[in-house]
mmCIF file of C-alpha atoms in Angstrom:
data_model
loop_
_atom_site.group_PDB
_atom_site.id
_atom_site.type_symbol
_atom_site.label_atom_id
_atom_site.label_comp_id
_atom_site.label_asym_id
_atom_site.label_seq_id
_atom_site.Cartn_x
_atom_site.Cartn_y
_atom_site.Cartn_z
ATOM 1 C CA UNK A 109 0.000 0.000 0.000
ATOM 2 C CA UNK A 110 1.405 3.556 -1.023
ATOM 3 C CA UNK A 111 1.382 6.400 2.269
ATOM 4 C CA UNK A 112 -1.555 8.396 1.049
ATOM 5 C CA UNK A 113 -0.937 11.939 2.538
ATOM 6 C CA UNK A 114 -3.870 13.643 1.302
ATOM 7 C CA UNK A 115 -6.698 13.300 -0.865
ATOM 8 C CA UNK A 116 -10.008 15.059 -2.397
ATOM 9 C CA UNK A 117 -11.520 15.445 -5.456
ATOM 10 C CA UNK A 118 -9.111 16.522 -7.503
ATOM 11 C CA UNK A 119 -6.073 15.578 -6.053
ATOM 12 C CA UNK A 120 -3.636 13.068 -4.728
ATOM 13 C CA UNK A 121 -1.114 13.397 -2.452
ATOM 14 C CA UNK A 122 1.523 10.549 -1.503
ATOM 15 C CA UNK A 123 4.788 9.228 -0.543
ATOM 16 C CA UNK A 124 6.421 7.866 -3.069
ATOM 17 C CA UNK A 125 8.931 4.202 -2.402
ATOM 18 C CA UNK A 126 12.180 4.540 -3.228
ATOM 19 C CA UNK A 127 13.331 2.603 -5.565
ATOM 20 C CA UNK A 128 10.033 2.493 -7.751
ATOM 21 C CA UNK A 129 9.238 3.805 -11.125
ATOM 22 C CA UNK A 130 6.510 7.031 -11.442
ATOM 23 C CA UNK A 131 5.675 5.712 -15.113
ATOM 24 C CA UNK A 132 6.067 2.689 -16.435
ATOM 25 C CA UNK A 133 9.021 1.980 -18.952
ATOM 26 C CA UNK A 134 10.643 -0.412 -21.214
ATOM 27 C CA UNK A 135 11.873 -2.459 -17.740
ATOM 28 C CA UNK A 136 7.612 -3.046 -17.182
ATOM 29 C CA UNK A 137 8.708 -2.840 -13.607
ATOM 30 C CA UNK A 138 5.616 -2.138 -11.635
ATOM 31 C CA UNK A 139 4.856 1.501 -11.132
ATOM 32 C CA UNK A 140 3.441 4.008 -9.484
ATOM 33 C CA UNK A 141 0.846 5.666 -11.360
ATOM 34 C CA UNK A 142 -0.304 2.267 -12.143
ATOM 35 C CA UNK A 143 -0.117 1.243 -8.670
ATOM 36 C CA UNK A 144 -2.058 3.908 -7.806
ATOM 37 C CA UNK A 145 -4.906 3.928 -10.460
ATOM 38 C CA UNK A 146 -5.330 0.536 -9.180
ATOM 39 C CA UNK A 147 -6.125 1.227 -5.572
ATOM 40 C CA UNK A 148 -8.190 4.223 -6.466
ATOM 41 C CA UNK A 149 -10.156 1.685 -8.613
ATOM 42 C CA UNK A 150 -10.314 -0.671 -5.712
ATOM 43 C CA UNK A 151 -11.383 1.621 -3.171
ATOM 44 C CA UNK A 152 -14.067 3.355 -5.178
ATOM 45 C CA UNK A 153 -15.289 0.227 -7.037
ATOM 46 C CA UNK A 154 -14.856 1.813 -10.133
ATOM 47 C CA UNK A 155 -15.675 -0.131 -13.348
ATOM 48 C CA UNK A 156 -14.068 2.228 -16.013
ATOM 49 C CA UNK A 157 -10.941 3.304 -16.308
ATOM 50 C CA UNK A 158 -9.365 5.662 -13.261
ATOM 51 C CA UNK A 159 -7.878 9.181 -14.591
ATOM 52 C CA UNK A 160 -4.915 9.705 -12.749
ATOM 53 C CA UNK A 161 -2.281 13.153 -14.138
ATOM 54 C CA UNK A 162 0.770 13.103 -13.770
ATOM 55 C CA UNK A 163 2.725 16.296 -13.461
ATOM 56 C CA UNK A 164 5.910 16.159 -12.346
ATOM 57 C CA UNK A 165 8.573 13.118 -11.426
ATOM 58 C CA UNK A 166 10.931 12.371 -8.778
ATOM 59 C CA UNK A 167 13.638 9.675 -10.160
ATOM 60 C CA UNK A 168 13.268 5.925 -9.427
ATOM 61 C CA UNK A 169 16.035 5.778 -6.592
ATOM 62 C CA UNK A 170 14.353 8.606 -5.517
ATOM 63 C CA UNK A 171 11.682 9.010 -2.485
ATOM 64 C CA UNK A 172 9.321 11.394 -1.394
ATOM 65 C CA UNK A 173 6.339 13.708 -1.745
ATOM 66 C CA UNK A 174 4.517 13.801 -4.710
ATOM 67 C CA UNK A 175 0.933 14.948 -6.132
ATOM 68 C CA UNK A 176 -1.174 13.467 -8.400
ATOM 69 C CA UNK A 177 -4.181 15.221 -10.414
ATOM 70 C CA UNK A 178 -7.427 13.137 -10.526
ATOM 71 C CA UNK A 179 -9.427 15.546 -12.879
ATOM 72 C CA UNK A 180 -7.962 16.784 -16.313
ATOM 73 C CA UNK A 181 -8.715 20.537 -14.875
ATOM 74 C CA UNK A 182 -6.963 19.872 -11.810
ATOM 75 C CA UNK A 183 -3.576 18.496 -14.238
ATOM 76 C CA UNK A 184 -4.182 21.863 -16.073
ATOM 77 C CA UNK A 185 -3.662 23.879 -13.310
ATOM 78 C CA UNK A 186 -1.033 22.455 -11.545
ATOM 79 C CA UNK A 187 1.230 22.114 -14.724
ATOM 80 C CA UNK A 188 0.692 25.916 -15.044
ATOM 81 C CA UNK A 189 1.738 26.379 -11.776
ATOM 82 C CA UNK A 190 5.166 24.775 -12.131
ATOM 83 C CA UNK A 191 5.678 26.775 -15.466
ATOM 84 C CA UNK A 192 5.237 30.016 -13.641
ATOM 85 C CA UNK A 193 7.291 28.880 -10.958
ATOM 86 C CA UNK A 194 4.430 28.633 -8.199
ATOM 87 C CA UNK A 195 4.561 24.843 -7.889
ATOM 88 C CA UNK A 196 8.020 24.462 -5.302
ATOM 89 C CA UNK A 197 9.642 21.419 -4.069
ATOM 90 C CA UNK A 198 12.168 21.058 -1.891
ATOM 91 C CA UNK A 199 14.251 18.062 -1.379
ATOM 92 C CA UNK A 200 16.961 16.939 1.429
ATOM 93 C CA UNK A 201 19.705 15.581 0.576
ATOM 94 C CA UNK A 202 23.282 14.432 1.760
ATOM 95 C CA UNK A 203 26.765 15.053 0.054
ATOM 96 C CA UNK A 204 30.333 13.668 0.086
ATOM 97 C CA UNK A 205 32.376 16.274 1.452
ATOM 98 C CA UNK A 206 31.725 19.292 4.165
ATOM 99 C CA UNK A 207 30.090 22.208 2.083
ATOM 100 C CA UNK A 208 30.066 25.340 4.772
ATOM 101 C CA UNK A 209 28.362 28.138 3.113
ATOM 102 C CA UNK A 210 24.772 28.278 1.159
ATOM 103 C CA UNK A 211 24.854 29.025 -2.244
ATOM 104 C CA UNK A 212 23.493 28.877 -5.861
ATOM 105 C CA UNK A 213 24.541 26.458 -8.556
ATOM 106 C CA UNK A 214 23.693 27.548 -12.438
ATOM 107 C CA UNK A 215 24.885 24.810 -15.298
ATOM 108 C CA UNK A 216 23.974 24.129 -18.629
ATOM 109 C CA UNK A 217 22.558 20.347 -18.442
ATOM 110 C CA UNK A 218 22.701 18.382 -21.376
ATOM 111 C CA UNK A 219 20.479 14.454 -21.529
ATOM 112 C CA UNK A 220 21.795 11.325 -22.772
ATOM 113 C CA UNK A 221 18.793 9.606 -23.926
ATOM 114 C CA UNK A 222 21.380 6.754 -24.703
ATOM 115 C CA UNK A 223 22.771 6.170 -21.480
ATOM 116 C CA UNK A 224 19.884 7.634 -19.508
ATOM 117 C CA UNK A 225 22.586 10.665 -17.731
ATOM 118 C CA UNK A 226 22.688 13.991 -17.720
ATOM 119 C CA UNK A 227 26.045 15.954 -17.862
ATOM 120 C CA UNK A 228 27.295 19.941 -18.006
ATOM 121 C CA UNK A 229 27.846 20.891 -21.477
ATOM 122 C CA UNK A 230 27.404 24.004 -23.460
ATOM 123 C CA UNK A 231 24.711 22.663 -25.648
ATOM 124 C CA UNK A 232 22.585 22.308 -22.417
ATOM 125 C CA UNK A 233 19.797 23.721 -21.242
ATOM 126 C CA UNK A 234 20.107 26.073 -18.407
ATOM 127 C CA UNK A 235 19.792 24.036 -14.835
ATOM 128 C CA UNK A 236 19.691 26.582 -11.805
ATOM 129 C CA UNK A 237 19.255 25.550 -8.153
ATOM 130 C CA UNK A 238 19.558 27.264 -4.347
ATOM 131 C CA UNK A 239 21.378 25.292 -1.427
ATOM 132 C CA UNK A 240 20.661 26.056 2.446
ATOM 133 C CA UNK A 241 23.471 24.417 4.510
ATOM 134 C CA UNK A 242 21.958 22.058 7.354
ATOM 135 C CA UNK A 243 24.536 20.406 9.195
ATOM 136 C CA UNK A 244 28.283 18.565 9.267
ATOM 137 C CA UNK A 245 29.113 15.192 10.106
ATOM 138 C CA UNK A 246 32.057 12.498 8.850
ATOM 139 C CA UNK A 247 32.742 14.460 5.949
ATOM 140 C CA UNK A 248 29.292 14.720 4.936
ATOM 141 C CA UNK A 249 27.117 17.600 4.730
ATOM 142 C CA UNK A 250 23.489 17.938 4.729
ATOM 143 C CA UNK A 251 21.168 20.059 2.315
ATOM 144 C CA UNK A 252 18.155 21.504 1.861
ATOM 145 C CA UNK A 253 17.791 22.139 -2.096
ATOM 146 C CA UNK A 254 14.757 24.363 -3.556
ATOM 147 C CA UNK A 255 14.856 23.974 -7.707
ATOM 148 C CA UNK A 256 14.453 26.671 -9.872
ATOM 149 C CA UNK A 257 14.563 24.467 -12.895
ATOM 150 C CA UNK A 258 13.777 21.157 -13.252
ATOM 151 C CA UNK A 259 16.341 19.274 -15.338
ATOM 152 C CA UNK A 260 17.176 15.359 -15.668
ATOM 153 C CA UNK A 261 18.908 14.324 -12.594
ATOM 154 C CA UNK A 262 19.410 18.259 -12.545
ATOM 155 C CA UNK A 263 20.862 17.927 -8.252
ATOM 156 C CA UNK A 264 22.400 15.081 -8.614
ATOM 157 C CA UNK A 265 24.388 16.197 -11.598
ATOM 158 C CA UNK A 266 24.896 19.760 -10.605
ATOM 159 C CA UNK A 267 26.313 18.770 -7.249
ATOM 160 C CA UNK A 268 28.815 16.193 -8.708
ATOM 161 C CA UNK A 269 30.165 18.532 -10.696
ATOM 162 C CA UNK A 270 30.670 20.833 -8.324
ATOM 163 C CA UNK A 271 32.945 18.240 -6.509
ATOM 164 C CA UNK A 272 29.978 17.462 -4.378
ATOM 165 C CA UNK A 273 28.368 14.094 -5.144
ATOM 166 C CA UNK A 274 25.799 12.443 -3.854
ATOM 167 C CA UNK A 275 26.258 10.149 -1.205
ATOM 168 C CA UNK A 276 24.997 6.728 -2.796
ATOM 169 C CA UNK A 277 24.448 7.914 -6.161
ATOM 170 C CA UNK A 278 26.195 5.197 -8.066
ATOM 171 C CA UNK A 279 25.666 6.949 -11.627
ATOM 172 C CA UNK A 280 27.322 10.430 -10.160
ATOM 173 C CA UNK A 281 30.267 9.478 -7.618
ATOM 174 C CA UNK A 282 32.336 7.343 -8.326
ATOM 175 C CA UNK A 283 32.791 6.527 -4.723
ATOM 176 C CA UNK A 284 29.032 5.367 -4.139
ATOM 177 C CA UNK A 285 28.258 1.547 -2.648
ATOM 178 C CA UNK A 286 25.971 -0.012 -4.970
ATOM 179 C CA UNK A 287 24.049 -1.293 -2.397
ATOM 180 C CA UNK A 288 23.089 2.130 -1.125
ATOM 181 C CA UNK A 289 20.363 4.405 -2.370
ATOM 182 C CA UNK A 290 20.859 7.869 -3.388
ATOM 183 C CA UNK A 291 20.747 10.154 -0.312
ATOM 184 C CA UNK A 292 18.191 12.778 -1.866
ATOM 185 C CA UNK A 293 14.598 12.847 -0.923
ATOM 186 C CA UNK A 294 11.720 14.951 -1.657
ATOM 187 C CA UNK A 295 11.066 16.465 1.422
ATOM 188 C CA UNK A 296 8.360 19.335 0.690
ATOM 189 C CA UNK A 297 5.880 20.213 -1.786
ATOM 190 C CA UNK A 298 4.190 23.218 -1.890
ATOM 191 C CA UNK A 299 1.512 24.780 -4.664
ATOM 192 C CA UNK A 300 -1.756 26.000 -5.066
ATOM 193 C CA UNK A 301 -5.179 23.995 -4.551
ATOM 194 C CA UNK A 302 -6.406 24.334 -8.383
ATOM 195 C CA UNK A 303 -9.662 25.310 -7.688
ATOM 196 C CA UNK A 304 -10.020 26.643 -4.487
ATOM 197 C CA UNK A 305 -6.840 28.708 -5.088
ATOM 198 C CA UNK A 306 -5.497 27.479 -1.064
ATOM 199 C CA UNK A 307 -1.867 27.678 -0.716
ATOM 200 C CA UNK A 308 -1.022 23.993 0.190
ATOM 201 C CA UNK A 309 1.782 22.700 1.945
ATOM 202 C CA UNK A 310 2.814 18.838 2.292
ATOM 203 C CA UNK A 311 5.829 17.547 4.282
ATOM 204 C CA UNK A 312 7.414 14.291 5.310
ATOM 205 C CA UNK A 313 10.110 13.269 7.690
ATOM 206 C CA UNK A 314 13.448 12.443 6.566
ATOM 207 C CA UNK A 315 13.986 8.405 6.175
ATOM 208 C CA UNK A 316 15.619 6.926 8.740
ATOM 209 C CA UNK A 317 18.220 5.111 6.495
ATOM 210 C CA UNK A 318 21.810 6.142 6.511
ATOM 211 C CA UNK A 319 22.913 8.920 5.854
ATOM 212 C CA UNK A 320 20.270 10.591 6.693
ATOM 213 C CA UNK A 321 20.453 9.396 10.189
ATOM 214 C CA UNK A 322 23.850 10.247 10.746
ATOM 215 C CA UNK A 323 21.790 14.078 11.038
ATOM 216 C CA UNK A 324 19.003 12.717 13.741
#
């Protein structure tokens, strides 16, 4: 069963497992938009098809807050929200290395479809995000990101190449255990009820996994 933070009419707010897809791919891994759609069926004991929107991702190592549309109106909205900026996540996350002042990193991202990575180039597109430093421990450091863009693997990519990788993050530090999953988690989600026009606010606790624990 997925952590259902909030529901109503038109929309659906949940925690989202690490380690599990938002949309289904070419892996046919299960998902969880389908995942969703299904319990939604289930729970309303709906015969028809269940609209579900989707819009916006987190990555599949990634966990955390996310929101779901369950009208066509209510997708609408909340995609024009997050192109004029009034949609705002903010994600946790731990780095290799102790980072000591807040600051502002601007790139030019550029995807690999290929190799499914993202890298600086100057054929990118413009990737800009805000840090807030939260703590120091064994050479780690602890963040609290806000995005102003919302590139491919846009943190994980912009703080590895600052000489900042992700703890975990097999694909971006070289350094990273296998075994572990990236420390970066949506945290906070913040945005505009579509129709009532209510600012809304949804938060979660940090997992209690390492790293993140080292910070407790």
């Amino acid at each position: 069963m997925i952590n259902i933070i909030y529901e109503d009419n038109h929309l659906l707010v949940v925690e989202k497992p690490v380690n599990c897809l938002v949309q289904e791919d070419n892996t046919k891994d299960k998902d969880l938009l389908t995942i969703l759609k299904q319990e939604l069926k289930e729970k309303y004991q709906k015969t028809g098809n269940v609209y579900l929107g989707l819009v916006h991702r987190l990555d599949r190592m990634v966990g955390g807050v996310m929101v779901f549309a369950k009208t066509s109106k209510a997708a609408s909205r909340l995609s024009e929200q997050i192109k004029k900026n009034q949609f705002t996540k903010t994600y946790y996350a731990v780095v290799e290395g102790n980072l000591k002042q807040n600051g502002t990193l601007i790139d030019n991202l550029e995807k690999d479809e290929k190799r499914r990575i993202s890298f600086v180039s100057p054929n990118g597109k413009r990737a800009k995000l805000n840090y807030e430093v939260l703590a120091n421990k064994e050479n780690k450091t602890l963040l609290k990101i806000h995005l102003e863009t919302g590139r491919h693997h846009q943190i994980r990519v912009q703080f590895s190449h600052a000489g900042y990788p992700l703890y975990g993050d097999a694909k971006y530090n070289k350094q990273a255990n296998l075994k572990d999953p990236v420390a970066l988690f949506a945290k906070e989600l913040s945005f505009y009820h579509p129709i009532t026009k209510e600012l809304l606010t949804f938060s979660l606790n940090l997992p209690k996994r390492f790293p993140f624990s080292l910070f407790e």
